[in-house]
Each structure stands twice: as C-alpha cells, then as structure tokens.
C-alpha cells in the first residue's frame, strides 16, 4: 500500500516572527509512518515543524501552515491508497497577517481577526476515488476531544466520510504513551489501553490494512 500521512502542528503566522500553533509533538504521525514502513508499505510523510527525525525510507514533505499542508495533501492524494490525517491542523488562521513585525509602541492594542482554514479531511472524503480495480482509498482521521469522546468522534467520522477515526483526549498531547480509541467503519470501538505510540501505531496500521483488504 501507499500511505500518505500527516504529522505535527501547523503554524499560522500573525507577522513574520509570530504565529499561532498548538502543542502537538508530531510523535503519533511519525510513529505511524515508521510502522507503515516496517510493514512493507510506501510512505509519504507531510510534516509540519517538529523536532523529530523523519523515519528512513519515508518521502518527507515539509510544510508550515494549514494552507501549505492542504496543498501538499492535494498534490499527493491521487497516488495514495490510504490517507491518515494525524497532524494537528489549525482551525483558524489570521485573516490579514502583517508583512512587518508588529511592535508594542504608543499604547497600540492590535486586534487579531481570524478566518477558518481549509477542512482537509472533509475535502479528502469528498474526493476519494477508486485507486485500483477493486479498492477505494481509505481515509483515517483523528479526533481530540475533552468530553463526549465517542459521540463527537463518530459525528466527525460521519460528517467527513471517514473509514476510521482515532479518538483521544488532551492528555495525549506531547505524550509518548496514551490511551487511544479506534472506530473502524465496520466494527465497534476498540480501546487501546495506555501504551507507547509505537505500539498503538502498529495497531492502527493493521486496522487500515484490514479495511483495505476487505473492500
């Protein structure tokens, strides 16, 4: 299979030196890329800024903003068998970023206006096409929820036409191990008790392989 995996937290620039971002470390996306490679698959890794070293064998596409990530996904989507959106993509971006550094002078109180970023998962769900004679693309999303974990994740899965969703809580941010909940489209929730992201990523890849084979 050919996997397209996103990782890391995007940066939405306010001015040339300041940006809005999040606490994502990129560990899950990089662990998924490593697991897919070890399972014998081809991997393109679209990564927002992170301190991690890309896994050997992956094709790395470096991006910063949500718009750049969307452009990269669109560029590589047609060729993939599976898209896993593990990146923490910003929901909003500055509507009019300053071209020069904003200075704190003269009692100025700047106002930051935001606009929504592109919904990459929704686009992918609408764009899926048959990728072999017998298979369609598998689309996997992530949901970070601080309440009603399963209900909110299942709503996202339906709205964005996903084949599988992986749900977790804010406790997973920047952690090396976490509890994950996986919902394939054809079965009930699977709970992975707290384990290293290396182990949980292997389970996610296996479920993705199963969904692809069973079409």
C-alpha positions as a printed NumPy array, in Angstrom:
array([[  0.   ,   0.   ,   0.   ],
       [  0.955,   3.619,  -0.467],
       [  0.364,   5.665,   2.683],
       [  0.029,   9.449,   2.854],
       [  0.463,  10.508,   6.493],
       [  0.367,  13.994,   8.017],
       [  2.071,  14.946,  11.28 ],
       [  2.874,  17.845,  13.586],
       [  1.139,  21.101,  14.429],
       [  0.725,  23.776,  11.772],
       [  1.862,  27.372,  12.242],
       [ -0.381,  30.27 ,  11.271],
       [  1.704,  33.434,  11.091],
       [  0.492,  36.699,  12.62 ],
       [  3.558,  38.556,  11.363],
       [  6.967,  37.384,  10.059],
       [  8.128,  36.221,  13.521],
       [  4.976,  35.294,  15.476],
       [  2.486,  32.552,  14.845],
       [ -0.479,  30.647,  16.279],
       [  0.189,  26.958,  16.813],
       [ -0.543,  24.089,  19.187],
       [  1.288,  21.657,  21.443],
       [  1.427,  18.735,  19.002],
       [  4.812,  16.986,  19.014],
       [  4.214,  15.032,  15.798],
       [  5.079,  11.764,  17.566],
       [  1.953,   9.894,  16.504],
       [  2.307,  10.799,  12.831],
       [  5.981,   9.835,  12.822],
       [  5.219,   6.584,  14.684],
       [  2.55 ,   5.758,  12.095],
       [  4.991,   6.441,   9.262],
       [  7.561,   4.16 ,  10.904],
       [  5.   ,   1.399,  11.478],
       [  3.802,   1.552,   7.869],
       [  7.367,   1.387,   6.562],
       [  8.188,  -1.601,   8.779],
       [  5.075,  -3.336,   7.462],
       [  6.487,  -3.004,   3.947],
       [  4.453,  -0.068,   2.709],
       [  5.46 ,   3.08 ,   0.828],
       [  5.102,   6.274,   2.883],
       [  4.89 ,   9.957,   2.058],
       [  5.056,  11.981,   5.284],
       [  3.717,  15.544,   5.179],
       [  5.096,  17.181,   8.296],
       [  4.546,  20.5  ,   9.985],
       [  7.519,  21.718,  12.088],
       [  8.685,  19.191,  14.685],
       [ 11.889,  18.263,  16.5  ],
       [ 11.638,  14.649,  15.322],
       [ 13.867,  12.952,  12.774],
       [ 11.95 ,  11.578,   9.771],
       [ 11.968,   7.768,   9.532],
       [ 14.4  ,   6.36 ,   6.992],
       [ 12.634,   5.389,   3.805],
       [  9.802,   7.905,   4.009],
       [  9.399,  10.666,   1.444],
       [  9.281,  13.847,   3.543],
       [  7.267,  16.888,   2.508],
       [  7.906,  19.785,   4.909],
       [  5.157,  22.38 ,   5.393],
       [  4.306,  25.065,   7.939],
       [  0.76 ,  26.352,   7.582],
       [ -2.612,  24.676,   7.157],
       [ -2.789,  26.064,   3.628],
       [  0.598,  24.525,   2.784],
       [ -0.478,  21.191,   4.252],
       [ -3.695,  21.28 ,   2.22 ],
       [ -1.731,  21.975,  -0.962],
       [  0.651,  19.083,  -0.214],
       [ -2.205,  16.666,   0.51 ],
       [ -3.916,  17.635,  -2.754],
       [ -0.646,  17.124,  -4.627],
       [ -0.038,  13.603,  -3.282],
       [ -3.595,  12.38 ,  -2.653],
       [ -4.288,  10.894,  -6.078],
       [ -1.473,   8.36 ,  -5.786],
       [ -2.091,   7.13 ,  -2.234],
       [ -4.127,   4.127,  -1.134],
       [ -4.597,   5.5  ,   2.375],
       [ -4.583,   8.981,   3.903],
       [ -4.001,   9.201,   7.666],
       [ -4.513,  12.751,   8.946],
       [ -2.588,  12.627,  12.224],
       [ -1.485,  16.275,  12.05 ],
       [ -2.938,  18.885,  14.397],
       [ -4.098,  21.332,  11.741],
       [ -5.114,  24.786,  12.945],
       [ -8.834,  25.51 ,  12.693],
       [ -8.243,  29.236,  12.169],
       [ -5.585,  31.467,  10.62 ],
       [ -5.058,  35.262,  10.751],
       [ -7.261,  36.955,   8.158],
       [ -4.655,  39.614,   7.347],
       [ -1.171,  38.732,   8.639],
       [  1.174,  41.691,   8.955],
       [  4.039,  41.847,   6.468],
       [  6.222,  43.516,   9.112],
       [  6.834,  42.758,  12.781],
       [  4.082,  44.17 ,  14.973],
       [  5.661,  46.471,  17.558],
       [  4.4  ,  47.281,  21.049],
       [  4.587,  51.053,  20.817],
       [  2.387,  54.038,  21.602],
       [ -0.212,  52.067,  23.523],
       [ -1.313,  50.26 ,  20.373],
       [ -3.8  ,  47.459,  21.047],
       [ -3.843,  45.314,  17.911],
       [ -6.913,  43.253,  17.065],
       [ -6.434,  39.808,  15.595],
       [ -9.102,  38.725,  13.127],
       [ -9.217,  35.045,  12.218],
       [-10.71 ,  33.081,   9.349],
       [-11.305,  29.322,   9.038],
       [ -8.615,  27.158,   7.464],
       [ -9.438,  24.593,   4.755],
       [-11.014,  21.38 ,   6.063],
       [ -8.556,  18.875,   4.615],
       [-10.351,  15.757,   5.862],
       [-13.71 ,  16.888,   4.509],
       [-12.09 ,  17.58 ,   1.134],
       [-10.453,  14.144,   1.1  ],
       [-13.714,  12.411,   1.994],
       [-15.404,  14.08 ,  -0.959],
       [-12.537,  13.481,  -3.384],
       [-11.93 ,   9.781,  -2.817],
       [-11.772,   7.769,  -5.997],
       [-11.147,   4.138,  -6.884],
       [ -7.386,   3.677,  -6.644],
       [ -7.149,   0.11 ,  -8.042],
       [ -9.548,  -2.147,  -9.897],
       [-11.156,  -3.284,  -6.641],
       [-10.215,  -0.796,  -3.924],
       [-11.157,   2.716,  -2.867],
       [ -8.944,   4.967,  -0.78 ],
       [ -9.011,   4.52 ,   2.983],
       [ -9.374,   7.808,   4.871],
       [ -8.398,   7.877,   8.563],
       [ -8.894,  10.876,  10.831],
       [ -8.061,  11.785,  14.414],
       [-10.346,  13.437,  16.967],
       [ -9.059,  15.167,  20.1  ],
       [-11.985,  15.6  ,  22.475],
       [-12.232,  16.735,  26.088],
       [-15.821,  15.463,  26.514],
       [-18.264,  13.04 ,  24.858],
       [-15.312,  11.326,  23.207],
       [-17.105,   8.602,  21.256],
       [-20.157,  10.656,  20.279],
       [-18.135,  13.593,  18.978],
       [-15.665,  11.354,  17.161],
       [-18.444,   9.353,  15.486],
       [-20.096,  12.598,  14.353],
       [-16.82 ,  13.705,  12.784],
       [-16.456,  10.309,  11.136],
       [-19.921,  10.566,   9.547],
       [-19.663,  14.22 ,   8.539],
       [-16.314,  13.751,   6.815],
       [-16.989,  10.334,   5.276],
       [-14.1  ,   8.579,   7.031],
       [-13.31 ,   4.865,   7.057],
       [-11.801,   5.014,  10.528],
       [-11.31 ,   7.521,  13.303],
       [ -8.827,   7.515,  16.181],
       [-10.004,   9.4  ,  19.261],
       [ -8.042,  10.593,  22.263],
       [ -8.083,  13.284,  24.943],
       [ -5.826,  16.313,  25.546],
       [ -3.717,  14.086,  27.83 ],
       [ -2.228,  12.56 ,  24.667],
       [ -0.66 ,  15.851,  23.566],
       [  3.142,  15.674,  23.707],
       [  2.964,  12.297,  25.483],
       [  4.99 ,   9.268,  24.42 ],
       [  2.217,   6.931,  25.612],
       [ -1.545,   7.402,  25.717],
       [ -4.94 ,   5.704,  25.677],
       [ -6.479,   5.536,  22.204],
       [ -9.952,   4.651,  20.97 ],
       [-10.219,   3.353,  17.387],
       [-13.505,   3.178,  15.461],
       [-13.361,   1.376,  12.099],
       [-16.409,   1.923,   9.908],
       [-17.31 ,  -1.781,  10.043],
       [-16.939,  -2.548,  13.753],
       [-17.337,  -1.269,  17.29 ],
       [-14.89 ,   0.858,  19.235],
       [-11.507,  -0.672,  20.041],
       [ -9.818,   0.676,  23.159],
       [ -6.032,   0.533,  23.297],
       [ -5.016,   0.839,  26.932],
       [ -2.15 ,   3.166,  27.689],
       [  0.779,   2.12 ,  25.544],
       [  3.682,   3.695,  23.712],
       [  2.724,   5.381,  20.462],
       [  4.984,   2.907,  18.651],
       [  2.71 ,   0.029,  19.703],
       [ -0.581,   1.84 ,  19.151],
       [  0.524,   2.995,  15.701],
       [  1.125,  -0.631,  14.678],
       [ -2.477,  -1.459,  15.608],
       [ -3.776,   1.491,  13.58 ],
       [ -1.795,   0.364,  10.529],
       [ -3.1  ,  -3.214,  10.903],
       [ -6.697,  -1.98 ,  11.045],
       [ -6.084,   0.157,   7.966],
       [ -4.646,  -2.837,   6.09 ],
       [ -7.679,  -4.906,   7.068],
       [-10.128,  -2.276,   5.812],
       [ -8.247,  -2.027,   2.521],
       [ -8.21 ,  -5.815,   2.001],
       [-11.887,  -6.283,   2.841],
       [-13.264,  -3.895,   0.238]])
